[in-house]
mmCIF file with all atom_site columns, C-alpha atoms in Angstrom:
data_model
loop_
_atom_site.group_PDB
_atom_site.id
_atom_site.type_symbol
_atom_site.label_atom_id
_atom_site.label_alt_id
_atom_site.label_comp_id
_atom_site.label_asym_id
_atom_site.label_entity_id
_atom_site.label_seq_id
_atom_site.pdbx_PDB_ins_code
_atom_site.Cartn_x
_atom_site.Cartn_y
_atom_site.Cartn_z
_atom_site.occupancy
_atom_site.B_iso_or_equiv
_atom_site.pdbx_formal_charge
_atom_site.auth_seq_id
_atom_site.auth_comp_id
_atom_site.auth_asym_id
_atom_site.auth_atom_id
_atom_site.pdbx_PDB_model_num
ATOM 1  C CA . MET A 1 1  ? -9.011  -62.481  33.315 1.00 0.00 ? 164 MET A CA 1
ATOM 2  C CA . ALA A 1 2  ? -5.686  -64.248  32.787 1.00 0.00 ? 165 ALA A CA 1
ATOM 3  C CA . ASP A 1 3  ? -3.155  -64.201  35.603 1.00 0.00 ? 166 ASP A CA 1
ATOM 4  C CA . LYS A 1 4  ? -0.036  -62.540  34.182 1.00 0.00 ? 167 LYS A CA 1
ATOM 5  C CA . THR A 1 5  ? 2.085   -63.252  37.287 1.00 0.00 ? 168 THR A CA 1
ATOM 6  C CA . ARG A 1 6  ? 2.259   -66.985  36.630 1.00 0.00 ? 169 ARG A CA 1
ATOM 7  C CA . GLY A 1 7  ? 5.557   -68.633  35.937 1.00 0.00 ? 170 GLY A CA 1
ATOM 8  C CA . ALA A 1 8  ? 6.490   -70.026  32.547 1.00 0.00 ? 171 ALA A CA 1
ATOM 9  C CA . ASP A 1 9  ? 5.932   -73.570  33.832 1.00 0.00 ? 172 ASP A CA 1
ATOM 10 C CA . GLN A 1 10 ? 2.265   -72.961  34.744 1.00 0.00 ? 173 GLN A CA 1
ATOM 11 C CA . PRO A 1 11 ? -0.491  -73.601  32.184 1.00 0.00 ? 174 PRO A CA 1
ATOM 12 C CA . PRO A 1 12 ? -2.477  -70.540  31.046 1.00 0.00 ? 175 PRO A CA 1
ATOM 13 C CA . THR A 1 13 ? -5.737  -70.074  32.931 1.00 0.00 ? 176 THR A CA 1
ATOM 14 C CA . VAL A 1 14 ? -8.729  -67.755  33.080 1.00 0.00 ? 177 VAL A CA 1
ATOM 15 C CA . SER A 1 15 ? -10.823 -66.942  36.119 1.00 0.00 ? 178 SER A CA 1
ATOM 16 C CA . VAL A 1 16 ? -14.391 -68.291  35.961 1.00 0.00 ? 179 VAL A CA 1
ATOM 17 C CA . ARG A 1 17 ? -16.590 -67.433  38.953 1.00 0.00 ? 180 ARG A CA 1
ATOM 18 C CA . GLY A 1 18 ? -13.511 -66.985  41.120 1.00 0.00 ? 181 GLY A CA 1
ATOM 19 C CA . ARG A 1 19 ? -11.841 -70.257  40.076 1.00 0.00 ? 182 ARG A CA 1
ATOM 20 C CA . ASP A 1 20 ? -8.852  -70.666  37.795 1.00 0.00 ? 183 ASP A CA 1
ATOM 21 C CA . VAL A 1 21 ? -9.760  -72.799  34.780 1.00 0.00 ? 184 VAL A CA 1
ATOM 22 C CA . ARG A 1 22 ? -7.196  -73.914  32.229 1.00 0.00 ? 185 ARG A CA 1
ATOM 23 C CA . ILE A 1 23 ? -7.757  -72.616  28.717 1.00 0.00 ? 186 ILE A CA 1
ATOM 24 C CA . ARG A 1 24 ? -7.133  -76.146  27.467 1.00 0.00 ? 187 ARG A CA 1
ATOM 25 C CA . THR A 1 25 ? -10.096 -77.392  29.545 1.00 0.00 ? 188 THR A CA 1
ATOM 26 C CA . ILE A 1 26 ? -12.379 -74.699  28.126 1.00 0.00 ? 189 ILE A CA 1
ATOM 27 C CA . ALA A 1 27 ? -11.282 -75.545  24.566 1.00 0.00 ? 190 ALA A CA 1
ATOM 28 C CA . PHE A 1 28 ? -11.820 -79.276  25.214 1.00 0.00 ? 191 PHE A CA 1
ATOM 29 C CA . LEU A 1 29 ? -15.340 -78.668  26.524 1.00 0.00 ? 192 LEU A CA 1
ATOM 30 C CA . LEU A 1 30 ? -16.200 -76.350  23.629 1.00 0.00 ? 193 LEU A CA 1
ATOM 31 C CA . LEU A 1 31 ? -15.005 -78.876  21.048 1.00 0.00 ? 194 LEU A CA 1
ATOM 32 C CA . GLY A 1 32 ? -16.908 -81.634  22.856 1.00 0.00 ? 195 GLY A CA 1
ATOM 33 C CA . VAL A 1 33 ? -20.142 -79.647  22.768 1.00 0.00 ? 196 VAL A CA 1
ATOM 34 C CA . LEU A 1 34 ? -19.638 -78.841  19.071 1.00 0.00 ? 197 LEU A CA 1
ATOM 35 C CA . ALA A 1 35 ? -18.953 -82.512  18.287 1.00 0.00 ? 198 ALA A CA 1
ATOM 36 C CA . ILE A 1 36 ? -22.076 -83.651  20.142 1.00 0.00 ? 199 ILE A CA 1
ATOM 37 C CA . TRP A 1 37 ? -24.167 -80.992  18.367 1.00 0.00 ? 200 TRP A CA 1
ATOM 38 C CA . PHE A 1 38 ? -22.748 -82.069  14.979 1.00 0.00 ? 201 PHE A CA 1
ATOM 39 C CA . ILE A 1 39 ? -23.537 -85.704  15.725 1.00 0.00 ? 202 ILE A CA 1
ATOM 40 C CA . ALA A 1 40 ? -27.074 -84.845  16.897 1.00 0.00 ? 203 ALA A CA 1
ATOM 41 C CA . VAL A 1 41 ? -28.026 -82.963  13.726 1.00 0.00 ? 204 VAL A CA 1
ATOM 42 C CA . ASN A 1 42 ? -26.752 -85.651  11.338 1.00 0.00 ? 205 ASN A CA 1
ATOM 43 C CA . THR A 1 43 ? -29.330 -88.408  11.692 1.00 0.00 ? 206 THR A CA 1
ATOM 44 C CA . ALA A 1 44 ? -29.811 -89.689  8.131  1.00 0.00 ? 207 ALA A CA 1
ATOM 45 C CA . SER A 1 45 ? -28.865 -93.264  7.261  1.00 0.00 ? 208 SER A CA 1
ATOM 46 C CA . VAL A 1 46 ? -25.741 -93.878  5.199  1.00 0.00 ? 209 VAL A CA 1
ATOM 47 C CA . GLU A 1 47 ? -24.153 -96.883  3.547  1.00 0.00 ? 210 GLU A CA 1
ATOM 48 C CA . ILE A 1 48 ? -20.695 -97.770  4.834  1.00 0.00 ? 211 ILE A CA 1
ATOM 49 C CA . ARG A 1 49 ? -18.387 -100.222 3.109  1.00 0.00 ? 212 ARG A CA 1
ATOM 50 C CA . LEU A 1 50 ? -16.420 -102.267 5.647  1.00 0.00 ? 213 LEU A CA 1
ATOM 51 C CA . TRP A 1 51 ? -13.884 -103.962 3.364  1.00 0.00 ? 214 TRP A CA 1
ATOM 52 C CA . ILE A 1 52 ? -16.304 -106.633 2.095  1.00 0.00 ? 215 ILE A CA 1
ATOM 53 C CA . PRO A 1 53 ? -19.773 -106.075 3.616  1.00 0.00 ? 216 PRO A CA 1
ATOM 54 C CA . THR A 1 54 ? -21.785 -102.914 3.085  1.00 0.00 ? 217 THR A CA 1
ATOM 55 C CA . VAL A 1 55 ? -23.875 -101.852 6.069  1.00 0.00 ? 218 VAL A CA 1
ATOM 56 C CA . THR A 1 56 ? -26.509 -99.151  6.451  1.00 0.00 ? 219 THR A CA 1
ATOM 57 C CA . LEU A 1 57 ? -26.258 -97.199  9.693  1.00 0.00 ? 220 LEU A CA 1
ATOM 58 C CA . PRO A 1 58 ? -27.486 -93.874  11.001 1.00 0.00 ? 221 PRO A CA 1
ATOM 59 C CA . LEU A 1 59 ? -24.809 -91.250  10.385 1.00 0.00 ? 222 LEU A CA 1
ATOM 60 C CA . TRP A 1 60 ? -24.803 -90.278  14.070 1.00 0.00 ? 223 TRP A CA 1
ATOM 61 C CA . VAL A 1 61 ? -23.582 -93.781  14.984 1.00 0.00 ? 224 VAL A CA 1
ATOM 62 C CA . VAL A 1 62 ? -20.734 -93.546  12.478 1.00 0.00 ? 225 VAL A CA 1
ATOM 63 C CA . LEU A 1 63 ? -19.770 -90.081  13.755 1.00 0.00 ? 226 LEU A CA 1
ATOM 64 C CA . LEU A 1 64 ? -19.947 -91.194  17.394 1.00 0.00 ? 227 LEU A CA 1
ATOM 65 C CA . VAL A 1 65 ? -17.719 -94.212  16.733 1.00 0.00 ? 228 VAL A CA 1
ATOM 66 C CA . THR A 1 66 ? -15.267 -91.981  14.866 1.00 0.00 ? 229 THR A CA 1
ATOM 67 C CA . LEU A 1 67 ? -15.241 -89.508  17.766 1.00 0.00 ? 230 LEU A CA 1
ATOM 68 C CA . LEU A 1 68 ? -14.631 -92.265  20.311 1.00 0.00 ? 231 LEU A CA 1
ATOM 69 C CA . VAL A 1 69 ? -11.822 -93.832  18.263 1.00 0.00 ? 232 VAL A CA 1
ATOM 70 C CA . GLY A 1 70 ? -10.195 -90.409  17.851 1.00 0.00 ? 233 GLY A CA 1
ATOM 71 C CA . ALA A 1 71 ? -10.494 -89.705  21.587 1.00 0.00 ? 234 ALA A CA 1
ATOM 72 C CA . ALA A 1 72 ? -8.981  -93.085  22.443 1.00 0.00 ? 235 ALA A CA 1
ATOM 73 C CA . LEU A 1 73 ? -6.065  -92.512  20.061 1.00 0.00 ? 236 LEU A CA 1
ATOM 74 C CA . GLY A 1 74 ? -5.487  -89.024  21.471 1.00 0.00 ? 237 GLY A CA 1
ATOM 75 C CA . TRP A 1 75 ? -5.559  -90.371  25.018 1.00 0.00 ? 238 TRP A CA 1
ATOM 76 C CA . MET A 1 76 ? -3.043  -93.109  24.169 1.00 0.00 ? 239 MET A CA 1
ATOM 77 C CA . LEU A 1 77 ? -0.710  -90.618  22.474 1.00 0.00 ? 240 LEU A CA 1
ATOM 78 C CA . ALA A 1 78 ? -0.941  -88.241  25.439 1.00 0.00 ? 241 ALA A CA 1
ATOM 79 C CA . ARG A 1 79 ? -0.056  -91.072  27.852 1.00 0.00 ? 242 ARG A CA 1
ATOM 80 C CA . ARG A 1 80 ? 2.868   -92.062  25.663 1.00 0.00 ? 243 ARG A CA 1
ATOM 81 C CA . ARG A 1 81 ? 4.248   -88.494  25.653 1.00 0.00 ? 244 ARG A CA 1
ATOM 82 C CA . ALA A 1 82 ? 3.743   -88.181  29.416 1.00 0.00 ? 245 ALA A CA 1
ATOM 83 C CA . ARG A 1 83 ? 5.879   -91.273  30.088 1.00 0.00 ? 246 ARG A CA 1
ATOM 84 C CA . ARG A 1 84 ? 8.885   -89.805  28.291 1.00 0.00 ? 247 ARG A CA 1
#
């Protein structure tokens, strides 16, 4: 399973079919699949108030936009931390 001989500066990994895969990658993929499943099962229409107008959209569109905005914000924060 996990390689216990790694140094402290190496990310934790597990062996999948002979390849080392970062645990962070597995968690990211699992959360992505769960998010897509959650979006797919929520298909009813909802009313959304956008400051002044009220629009009716399928809930999956609202969830997808929220997911994409969250991913973009996370990506920007990760880039900002990496530059430090």
